[in-house]
Amino acid sequence: MDVTLNDPAIQFYCVNKFWIMKRLKCAVGFILSLVVGQFCYAQDPSFSQFFSSPLNINPALTGNINGDWRVISNFRDQWIGPASPYTTGTASYDRKILQHKMPGIPEENIMGVGGMLMYDYAMDGIVKSTYASLNLSYSIKLSQQPTIHRLTAGFGGSYGKRFVDFSRLTFEEQFTGFGFNTSLPTGEVALSNMKGNLSANSGLTYSIKSEKRNFDIGIAGFHLNQPKQTFLKDENERLAIRKVIHANFETYLNDFLVLNTNAIYQNQARAKYYSAGASLGYFIGEQQDMMFNAGMWYWSKNAVIPYIGLVYGNMQFGFSYDITTSSLNEARRKPNTWEFSFIIRGVKDPTGIIPCPWK
């Protein structure tokens, strides 16, 4: 008996086989991502607008504010298009404490305290990571006017946990010949959701500030105790130390223009990158209570990042879009990554515009 491609039985077989292979590839890809993840290294969540997420960069930046307190929120949606996007968000609060109230401690020294919450979703929310941190900093004034030099030390602890929703995944052992039965065992006895981990973090910054200029340089280390983190019950898998070096410089070019420059380098095991760029801020109005910012940053081997921002009083808004330069840009559906930041500062005696995004 002759069989042709128009035969309904053959068509059913081909379509069903295609669907089955697609599901199997997804399951195999997930398992490989977990296994290979034990030997390949990834970084903690990062932001294109790193300068608007100081507590994620260095514990010593806690309380380093042009004001008394500060609230920051960041949101990043990454690689929308060719893959399930990564979504990352933070909310942080830090403030100066015990100023002029600590006996035996000079009034010009500053203590800061702050905390941050972060979430990171991958594979369309199948993999979820949550983090919480608490920081304490102490800043010593080394010189007086007209140029003030400060040395700040910061220490912090963070709690992190990752969760995989296995109910949204299918595995080869769940295939029955006519589809997948998710009530069957997965066959992956080594897989389990990892336990939460505690990390120790610390950092230093050196700052130079005058009436018209500001410069900061700092180093920091995260996960100094290298806590265990694995989905495969491997006692030897540890979270690598994240090392950070950062610097920024701000200066008034004239009465209406402010130049902001920022750079960062991060290294976590074999994953590393640097980012550097600058923006110009222009004061709007005679009272100078509003400023428009525009600039661009470069993320090594990843993206060119245009940025626009608006400062109004003690509030600051920032928006950026990653123009991908990596091989991912060759995908048929181009990746889209955008990021939004919001900062509000509290000041007892308002000082007007605050041009430095770090502070």
C-alpha positions as a Markdown table, in Angstrom:
| # | Residue | x | y | z |
|---|---|---|---|---|
| 1 | Met | 0.0 | 0.0 | 0.0 |
| 2 | Asp | 1.4 | 3.4 | -1.0 |
| 3 | Val | 1.7 | 6.1 | 1.8 |
| 4 | Thr | 1.9 | 9.8 | 0.9 |
| 5 | Leu | 2.4 | 13.0 | 2.9 |
| 6 | Asn | -1.2 | 13.7 | 2.3 |
| 7 | Asp | -2.2 | 10.7 | 4.4 |
| 8 | Pro | -4.0 | 12.0 | 7.6 |
| 9 | Ala | -2.1 | 9.4 | 9.7 |
| 10 | Ile | 1.2 | 10.6 | 8.4 |
| 11 | Gln | 0.3 | 14.2 | 9.0 |
| 12 | Phe | -0.8 | 13.4 | 12.6 |
| 13 | Tyr | 2.5 | 11.6 | 13.2 |
| 14 | Cys | 4.6 | 14.4 | 11.8 |
| 15 | Val | 2.8 | 17.1 | 13.8 |
| 16 | Asn | 2.8 | 15.1 | 17.0 |
| 17 | Lys | 6.5 | 14.2 | 16.6 |
| 18 | Phe | 7.4 | 17.9 | 16.0 |
| 19 | Trp | 5.4 | 18.9 | 19.2 |
| 20 | Ile | 7.0 | 16.1 | 21.2 |
| 21 | Met | 10.6 | 17.0 | 20.1 |
| 22 | Lys | 10.0 | 20.6 | 20.9 |
| 23 | Arg | 8.9 | 19.7 | 24.4 |
| 24 | Leu | 11.8 | 17.3 | 24.9 |
| 25 | Lys | 14.2 | 20.0 | 23.8 |
| 26 | Cys | 12.8 | 22.4 | 26.3 |
| 27 | Ala | 13.2 | 19.9 | 29.1 |
| 28 | Val | 16.7 | 18.8 | 28.0 |
| 29 | Gly | 17.7 | 22.5 | 27.7 |
| 30 | Phe | 16.5 | 23.2 | 31.2 |
| 31 | Ile | 18.4 | 20.2 | 32.7 |
| 32 | Leu | 21.6 | 21.2 | 30.7 |
| 33 | Ser | 21.3 | 24.8 | 32.0 |
| 34 | Leu | 21.3 | 23.5 | 35.5 |
| 35 | Val | 24.1 | 21.0 | 35.0 |
| 36 | Val | 26.3 | 23.3 | 32.9 |
| 37 | Gly | 25.5 | 26.1 | 35.4 |
| 38 | Gln | 27.6 | 24.2 | 37.9 |
| 39 | Phe | 30.7 | 24.7 | 35.7 |
| 40 | Cys | 29.9 | 28.0 | 34.0 |
| 41 | Tyr | 29.7 | 31.1 | 36.1 |
| 42 | Ala | 27.1 | 33.9 | 36.2 |
| 43 | Gln | 26.9 | 37.3 | 37.8 |
| 44 | Asp | 24.5 | 38.6 | 40.3 |
| 45 | Pro | 21.7 | 40.8 | 38.7 |
| 46 | Ser | 23.2 | 44.0 | 37.3 |
| 47 | Phe | 21.8 | 47.2 | 36.0 |
| 48 | Ser | 22.7 | 49.4 | 33.1 |
| 49 | Gln | 22.0 | 52.4 | 35.4 |
| 50 | Phe | 24.4 | 51.1 | 38.0 |
| 51 | Phe | 24.9 | 54.6 | 39.2 |
| 52 | Ser | 21.3 | 54.7 | 40.3 |
| 53 | Ser | 21.6 | 51.5 | 42.4 |
| 54 | Pro | 24.4 | 52.3 | 44.9 |
| 55 | Leu | 23.5 | 49.7 | 47.5 |
| 56 | Asn | 23.9 | 47.0 | 44.9 |
| 57 | Ile | 27.4 | 48.3 | 44.1 |
| 58 | Asn | 29.1 | 49.0 | 47.5 |
| 59 | Pro | 27.9 | 48.9 | 51.1 |
| 60 | Ala | 30.1 | 51.9 | 51.7 |
| 61 | Leu | 27.7 | 54.0 | 49.6 |
| 62 | Thr | 25.0 | 53.6 | 52.2 |
| 63 | Gly | 24.1 | 56.9 | 53.7 |
| 64 | Asn | 26.3 | 58.7 | 51.1 |
| 65 | Ile | 23.4 | 61.2 | 50.3 |
| 66 | Asn | 22.9 | 64.8 | 49.4 |
| 67 | Gly | 20.2 | 64.8 | 52.1 |
| 68 | Asp | 19.1 | 62.9 | 55.2 |
| 69 | Trp | 17.4 | 59.9 | 53.6 |
| 70 | Arg | 16.9 | 58.3 | 50.2 |
| 71 | Val | 14.5 | 55.9 | 48.6 |
| 72 | Ile | 15.4 | 54.2 | 45.3 |
| 73 | Ser | 13.5 | 51.9 | 42.9 |
| 74 | Asn | 14.9 | 50.2 | 39.8 |
| 75 | Phe | 13.2 | 48.1 | 37.2 |
| 76 | Arg | 14.8 | 46.2 | 34.3 |
| 77 | Asp | 13.2 | 44.1 | 31.5 |
| 78 | Gln | 15.9 | 42.3 | 29.5 |
| 79 | Trp | 15.9 | 40.6 | 26.1 |
| 80 | Ile | 12.2 | 40.9 | 25.3 |
| 81 | Gly | 11.7 | 39.2 | 21.9 |
| 82 | Pro | 13.9 | 36.2 | 21.1 |
| 83 | Ala | 13.8 | 34.6 | 24.5 |
| 84 | Ser | 11.8 | 34.6 | 27.7 |
| 85 | Pro | 12.8 | 37.9 | 29.3 |
| 86 | Tyr | 14.7 | 38.5 | 32.5 |
| 87 | Thr | 12.9 | 40.8 | 34.8 |
| 88 | Thr | 14.7 | 42.5 | 37.7 |
| 89 | Gly | 13.5 | 45.0 | 40.3 |
| 90 | Thr | 14.8 | 46.6 | 43.5 |
| 91 | Ala | 13.5 | 48.8 | 46.3 |
| 92 | Ser | 16.0 | 50.3 | 48.8 |
| 93 | Tyr | 16.0 | 52.8 | 51.7 |
| 94 | Asp | 19.1 | 54.3 | 53.4 |
| 95 | Arg | 19.6 | 57.3 | 55.7 |
| 96 | Lys | 22.1 | 59.1 | 58.0 |
| 97 | Ile | 21.7 | 58.3 | 61.7 |
| 98 | Leu | 22.8 | 59.5 | 65.1 |
| 99 | Gln | 24.3 | 62.7 | 63.7 |
| 100 | His | 25.5 | 65.0 | 66.5 |
| 101 | Lys | 24.2 | 62.5 | 69.0 |
| 102 | Met | 27.1 | 60.1 | 69.6 |
| 103 | Pro | 29.3 | 61.1 | 72.5 |
| 104 | Gly | 33.0 | 61.0 | 71.8 |
| 105 | Ile | 32.5 | 60.9 | 68.0 |
| 106 | Pro | 33.2 | 64.1 | 65.9 |
| 107 | Glu | 30.1 | 65.8 | 64.5 |
| 108 | Glu | 31.5 | 65.8 | 61.0 |
| 109 | Asn | 31.6 | 62.0 | 60.9 |
| 110 | Ile | 28.6 | 60.3 | 59.4 |
| 111 | Met | 27.0 | 56.9 | 60.1 |
| 112 | Gly | 24.6 | 55.4 | 57.6 |
| 113 | Val | 22.2 | 52.5 | 57.6 |
| 114 | Gly | 20.1 | 51.0 | 54.8 |
| 115 | Gly | 18.4 | 48.0 | 53.3 |
| 116 | Met | 17.5 | 46.7 | 49.9 |
| 117 | Leu | 15.0 | 44.2 | 48.5 |
| 118 | Met | 15.6 | 42.6 | 45.0 |
| 119 | Tyr | 13.8 | 40.1 | 42.8 |
| 120 | Asp | 15.0 | 38.5 | 39.6 |
| 121 | Tyr | 12.8 | 36.4 | 37.3 |
| 122 | Ala | 14.1 | 34.2 | 34.4 |
| 123 | Met | 12.5 | 31.8 | 31.9 |
| 124 | Asp | 9.3 | 33.7 | 32.0 |
| 125 | Gly | 9.1 | 33.4 | 35.8 |
| 126 | Ile | 9.9 | 29.7 | 36.0 |
| 127 | Val | 13.1 | 30.5 | 37.9 |
| 128 | Lys | 12.7 | 33.1 | 40.6 |
| 129 | Ser | 15.4 | 34.7 | 42.8 |
| 130 | Thr | 14.8 | 37.0 | 45.8 |
| 131 | Tyr | 17.4 | 38.9 | 47.8 |
| 132 | Ala | 17.3 | 41.1 | 50.9 |
| 133 | Ser | 20.3 | 43.0 | 52.4 |
| 134 | Leu | 21.1 | 45.3 | 55.3 |
| 135 | Asn | 24.1 | 47.6 | 55.4 |
| 136 | Leu | 25.9 | 49.8 | 57.9 |
| 137 | Ser | 28.5 | 52.5 | 57.0 |
| 138 | Tyr | 30.8 | 54.9 | 58.8 |
| 139 | Ser | 32.3 | 57.9 | 57.1 |
| 140 | Ile | 35.3 | 59.8 | 58.5 |
| 141 | Lys | 36.1 | 63.4 | 57.5 |
| 142 | Leu | 39.8 | 63.7 | 56.7 |
| 143 | Ser | 40.0 | 67.4 | 55.8 |
| 144 | Gln | 38.1 | 70.7 | 56.1 |
| 145 | Gln | 36.9 | 73.3 | 53.6 |
| 146 | Pro | 37.4 | 74.3 | 50.8 |
| 147 | Thr | 38.0 | 70.7 | 49.7 |
| 148 | Ile | 36.5 | 67.9 | 51.8 |
| 149 | His | 38.1 | 64.5 | 51.8 |
| 150 | Arg | 36.2 | 61.5 | 53.3 |
| 151 | Leu | 37.0 | 57.8 | 53.8 |
| 152 | Thr | 34.0 | 55.5 | 54.3 |
| 153 | Ala | 33.8 | 51.9 | 55.3 |
| 154 | Gly | 30.7 | 49.8 | 54.8 |
| 155 | Phe | 29.6 | 46.4 | 55.9 |
| 156 | Gly | 26.5 | 44.3 | 55.1 |
| 157 | Gly | 24.7 | 41.0 | 55.1 |
| 158 | Ser | 22.4 | 39.7 | 52.5 |
| 159 | Tyr | 20.0 | 36.7 | 52.2 |
| 160 | Gly | 19.3 | 35.1 | 48.9 |
| 161 | Lys | 17.1 | 32.3 | 47.6 |
| 162 | Arg | 16.2 | 30.8 | 44.2 |
| 163 | Phe | 13.1 | 28.8 | 43.4 |
| 164 | Val | 12.2 | 26.8 | 40.3 |
| 165 | Asp | 8.5 | 26.1 | 39.6 |
| 166 | Phe | 8.9 | 22.5 | 38.5 |
| 167 | Ser | 5.2 | 22.2 | 37.8 |
| 168 | Arg | 5.7 | 24.4 | 34.7 |
| 169 | Leu | 8.3 | 22.0 | 33.3 |
| 170 | Thr | 8.0 | 18.6 | 31.6 |
| 171 | Phe | 10.6 | 15.9 | 31.5 |
| 172 | Glu | 11.4 | 12.9 | 29.2 |
| 173 | Glu | 10.2 | 10.4 | 31.8 |
| 174 | Gln | 6.7 | 12.1 | 31.8 |
| 175 | Phe | 6.2 | 11.3 | 28.1 |
| 176 | Thr | 3.5 | 8.6 | 27.6 |
| 177 | Gly | 3.6 | 8.2 | 23.9 |
| 178 | Phe | 0.5 | 10.4 | 23.4 |
| 179 | Gly | 1.8 | 13.5 | 25.2 |
| 180 | Phe | 3.2 | 14.4 | 28.6 |
| 181 | Asn | 1.6 | 13.5 | 32.0 |
| 182 | Thr | 3.0 | 15.9 | 34.6 |
| 183 | Ser | 1.6 | 13.8 | 37.4 |
| 184 | Leu | 4.3 | 11.2 | 36.7 |
| 185 | Pro | 7.7 | 11.3 | 38.4 |
| 186 | Thr | 10.3 | 13.5 | 36.6 |
| 187 | Gly | 13.1 | 11.0 | 37.1 |
| 188 | Glu | 15.4 | 13.7 | 38.2 |
| 189 | Val | 16.0 | 12.7 | 41.8 |
| 190 | Ala | 19.0 | 15.0 | 42.2 |
| 191 | Leu | 17.0 | 18.2 | 41.5 |
| 192 | Ser | 15.5 | 20.2 | 44.3 |
| 193 | Asn | 15.0 | 23.8 | 45.2 |
| 194 | Met | 18.1 | 25.3 | 46.9 |
| 195 | Lys | 18.0 | 26.5 | 50.4 |
| 196 | Gly | 18.4 | 30.2 | 51.3 |
| 197 | Asn | 22.0 | 31.5 | 51.8 |
| 198 | Leu | 23.5 | 34.3 | 53.9 |
| 199 | Ser | 26.4 | 36.4 | 52.4 |
| 200 | Ala | 28.8 | 38.8 | 54.0 |
| 201 | Asn | 29.6 | 42.0 | 52.1 |
| 202 | Ser | 32.0 | 44.9 | 52.6 |
| 203 | Gly | 33.5 | 47.9 | 50.8 |
| 204 | Leu | 35.5 | 51.2 | 51.0 |
| 205 | Thr | 35.1 | 54.5 | 49.3 |
| 206 | Tyr | 37.3 | 57.6 | 49.1 |
| 207 | Ser | 35.5 | 60.9 | 48.3 |
| 208 | Ile | 36.7 | 64.4 | 47.4 |
| 209 | Lys | 34.2 | 67.2 | 47.3 |
| 210 | Ser | 34.3 | 70.9 | 46.8 |
| 211 | Glu | 31.6 | 73.5 | 46.1 |
| 212 | Lys | 31.6 | 72.7 | 42.3 |
| 213 | Arg | 33.0 | 69.2 | 42.0 |
| 214 | Asn | 32.6 | 65.7 | 43.4 |
| 215 | Phe | 34.8 | 62.6 | 43.0 |
| 216 | Asp | 34.3 | 59.1 | 44.5 |
| 217 | Ile | 36.3 | 55.9 | 44.0 |
| 218 | Gly | 35.5 | 52.6 | 45.7 |
| 219 | Ile | 36.0 | 48.9 | 46.0 |
| 220 | Ala | 33.7 | 46.3 | 47.3 |
| 221 | Gly | 33.3 | 42.5 | 47.7 |
| 222 | Phe | 30.0 | 40.5 | 47.9 |
| 223 | His | 29.5 | 36.9 | 49.1 |
| 224 | Leu | 32.9 | 37.0 | 50.9 |
| 225 | Asn | 31.9 | 33.8 | 52.8 |
| 226 | Gln | 31.0 | 32.0 | 49.5 |
| 227 | Pro | 27.8 | 30.4 | 50.7 |
| 228 | Lys | 26.5 | 27.1 | 49.1 |
| 229 | Gln | 24.2 | 27.5 | 46.2 |
| 230 | Thr | 23.1 | 24.6 | 44.0 |
| 231 | Phe | 20.1 | 22.8 | 42.6 |
| 232 | Leu | 21.9 | 19.5 | 42.4 |
| 233 | Lys | 22.6 | 18.8 | 46.1 |
| 234 | Asp | 26.3 | 19.3 | 45.5 |
| 235 | Glu | 28.0 | 20.3 | 48.8 |
| 236 | Asn | 31.0 | 21.7 | 46.9 |
| 237 | Glu | 29.1 | 24.3 | 44.8 |
| 238 | Arg | 29.6 | 27.7 | 46.2 |
| 239 | Leu | 28.5 | 31.2 | 45.2 |
| 240 | Ala | 31.6 | 33.0 | 43.9 |
| 241 | Ile | 32.8 | 36.3 | 45.3 |
| 242 | Arg | 31.6 | 39.4 | 43.3 |
| 243 | Lys | 34.4 | 42.0 | 43.2 |
| 244 | Val | 33.5 | 45.6 | 42.3 |
| 245 | Ile | 35.6 | 48.7 | 41.4 |
| 246 | His | 33.7 | 51.9 | 40.7 |
| 247 | Ala | 34.4 | 55.6 | 40.2 |
| 248 | Asn | 32.4 | 58.8 | 39.4 |
| 249 | Phe | 33.1 | 62.4 | 38.8 |
| 250 | Glu | 30.7 | 65.4 | 38.7 |
| 251 | Thr | 31.5 | 69.0 | 37.9 |
| 252 | Tyr | 29.7 | 72.2 | 37.0 |
| 253 | Leu | 30.8 | 73.3 | 33.5 |
| 254 | Asn | 29.0 | 76.6 | 34.0 |
| 255 | Asp | 26.0 | 77.9 | 35.8 |
| 256 | Phe | 23.6 | 75.8 | 33.7 |
| 257 | Leu | 25.6 | 72.6 | 32.7 |
| 258 | Val | 26.7 | 69.7 | 34.9 |
| 259 | Leu | 28.9 | 66.9 | 33.7 |
| 260 | Asn | 28.4 | 63.4 | 35.3 |
| 261 | Thr | 30.8 | 60.6 | 34.5 |
| 262 | Asn | 30.6 | 57.0 | 35.9 |
| 263 | Ala | 32.6 | 53.8 | 35.4 |
| 264 | Ile | 32.4 | 50.3 | 37.0 |
| 265 | Tyr | 34.2 | 47.0 | 36.7 |
| 266 | Gln | 32.7 | 43.7 | 38.1 |
| 267 | Asn | 34.2 | 40.3 | 38.3 |
| 268 | Gln | 32.5 | 37.1 | 39.6 |
| 269 | Ala | 34.4 | 34.0 | 38.9 |
| 270 | Arg | 34.8 | 33.8 | 35.1 |
| 271 | Ala | 32.1 | 36.4 | 34.4 |
| 272 | Lys | 33.3 | 39.9 | 34.2 |
| 273 | Tyr | 32.4 | 43.2 | 32.5 |
| 274 | Tyr | 33.0 | 47.0 | 32.6 |
| 275 | Ser | 30.7 | 49.9 | 31.9 |
| 276 | Ala | 31.6 | 53.5 | 31.4 |
| 277 | Gly | 29.9 | 56.7 | 30.2 |
| 278 | Ala | 28.8 | 60.2 | 30.9 |
| 279 | Ser | 25.8 | 62.5 | 30.8 |
| 280 | Leu | 25.2 | 66.2 | 30.6 |
| 281 | Gly | 22.7 | 67.9 | 32.9 |
| 282 | Tyr | 21.0 | 71.2 | 31.9 |
| 283 | Phe | 19.2 | 73.4 | 34.5 |
| 284 | Ile | 15.8 | 74.5 | 33.4 |
| 285 | Gly | 14.4 | 77.7 | 34.8 |
| 286 | Glu | 15.8 | 80.6 | 36.7 |
| 287 | Gln | 15.3 | 78.9 | 40.1 |
| 288 | Gln | 17.3 | 75.8 | 38.9 |
| 289 | Asp | 14.9 | 73.4 | 40.6 |
| 290 | Met | 14.7 | 71.2 | 37.5 |
| 291 | Met | 17.4 | 69.6 | 35.4 |
| 292 | Phe | 17.3 | 67.5 | 32.2 |
| 293 | Asn | 20.0 | 64.8 | 31.7 |
| 294 | Ala | 21.1 | 63.0 | 28.6 |
| 295 | Gly | 24.0 | 60.7 | 28.1 |
| 296 | Met | 25.4 | 57.3 | 27.0 |
| 297 | Trp | 27.2 | 54.4 | 28.5 |
| 298 | Tyr | 29.0 | 51.4 | 27.0 |
| 299 | Trp | 28.6 | 47.9 | 28.6 |
| 300 | Ser | 31.6 | 45.8 | 27.3 |
| 301 | Lys | 30.7 | 43.1 | 24.7 |
| 302 | Asn | 27.0 | 43.7 | 25.4 |
| 303 | Ala | 25.4 | 47.0 | 24.6 |
| 304 | Val | 25.5 | 50.7 | 24.0 |
| 305 | Ile | 23.1 | 52.4 | 26.4 |
| 306 | Pro | 21.5 | 55.8 | 25.7 |
| 307 | Tyr | 20.1 | 57.5 | 28.9 |
| 308 | Ile | 17.7 | 60.3 | 29.6 |
| 309 | Gly | 16.8 | 61.6 | 33.0 |
| 310 | Leu | 14.9 | 64.4 | 34.8 |
| 311 | Val | 15.6 | 65.9 | 38.2 |
| 312 | Tyr | 12.9 | 67.9 | 39.9 |
| 313 | Gly | 13.6 | 69.2 | 43.4 |
| 314 | Asn | 14.6 | 66.1 | 45.4 |
| 315 | Met | 13.2 | 63.6 | 42.9 |
| 316 | Gln | 15.1 | 62.0 | 40.1 |
| 317 | Phe | 13.9 | 59.8 | 37.2 |
| 318 | Gly | 16.0 | 57.9 | 34.7 |
| 319 | Phe | 15.2 | 55.8 | 31.6 |
| 320 | Ser | 17.7 | 53.8 | 29.4 |
| 321 | Tyr | 17.5 | 51.4 | 26.5 |
| 322 | Asp | 20.2 | 48.8 | 25.7 |
| 323 | Ile | 21.2 | 48.8 | 22.0 |
| 324 | Thr | 22.6 | 45.2 | 21.9 |
| 325 | Thr | 26.0 | 44.8 | 20.3 |
| 326 | Ser | 26.5 | 41.1 | 21.2 |
| 327 | Ser | 25.8 | 38.1 | 18.9 |
| 328 | Leu | 22.3 | 38.0 | 20.4 |
| 329 | Asn | 21.5 | 40.9 | 18.1 |
| 330 | Glu | 21.7 | 38.5 | 15.1 |
| 331 | Ala | 18.5 | 36.8 | 16.2 |
| 332 | Arg | 15.6 | 37.1 | 13.8 |
| 333 | Arg | 13.6 | 38.8 | 16.6 |
| 334 | Lys | 15.8 | 41.6 | 17.9 |
| 335 | Pro | 16.2 | 41.7 | 21.7 |
| 336 | Asn | 14.8 | 44.7 | 23.6 |
| 337 | Thr | 16.1 | 45.8 | 27.0 |
| 338 | Trp | 14.9 | 48.8 | 28.9 |
| 339 | Glu | 15.4 | 50.1 | 32.4 |
| 340 | Phe | 13.7 | 52.7 | 34.7 |
| 341 | Ser | 15.0 | 54.2 | 37.9 |
| 342 | Phe | 13.4 | 56.5 | 40.5 |
| 343 | Ile | 15.1 | 58.3 | 43.4 |
| 344 | Ile | 13.6 | 60.5 | 46.1 |
| 345 | Arg | 15.6 | 62.2 | 48.8 |
| 346 | Gly | 14.5 | 63.7 | 52.1 |
| 347 | Val | 16.2 | 67.0 | 53.2 |
| 348 | Lys | 15.4 | 68.9 | 56.4 |
| 349 | Asp | 16.6 | 72.1 | 54.9 |
| 350 | Pro | 16.0 | 71.9 | 51.1 |
| 351 | Thr | 19.1 | 72.7 | 49.0 |
| 352 | Gly | 17.4 | 72.7 | 45.6 |
| 353 | Ile | 18.9 | 70.6 | 42.8 |
| 354 | Ile | 21.0 | 67.5 | 43.5 |
| 355 | Pro | 23.1 | 66.8 | 40.3 |
| 356 | Cys | 25.0 | 63.8 | 41.5 |
| 357 | Pro | 23.1 | 60.5 | 40.8 |
| 358 | Trp | 25.2 | 58.5 | 43.3 |
| 359 | Lys | 24.1 | 60.8 | 46.1 |
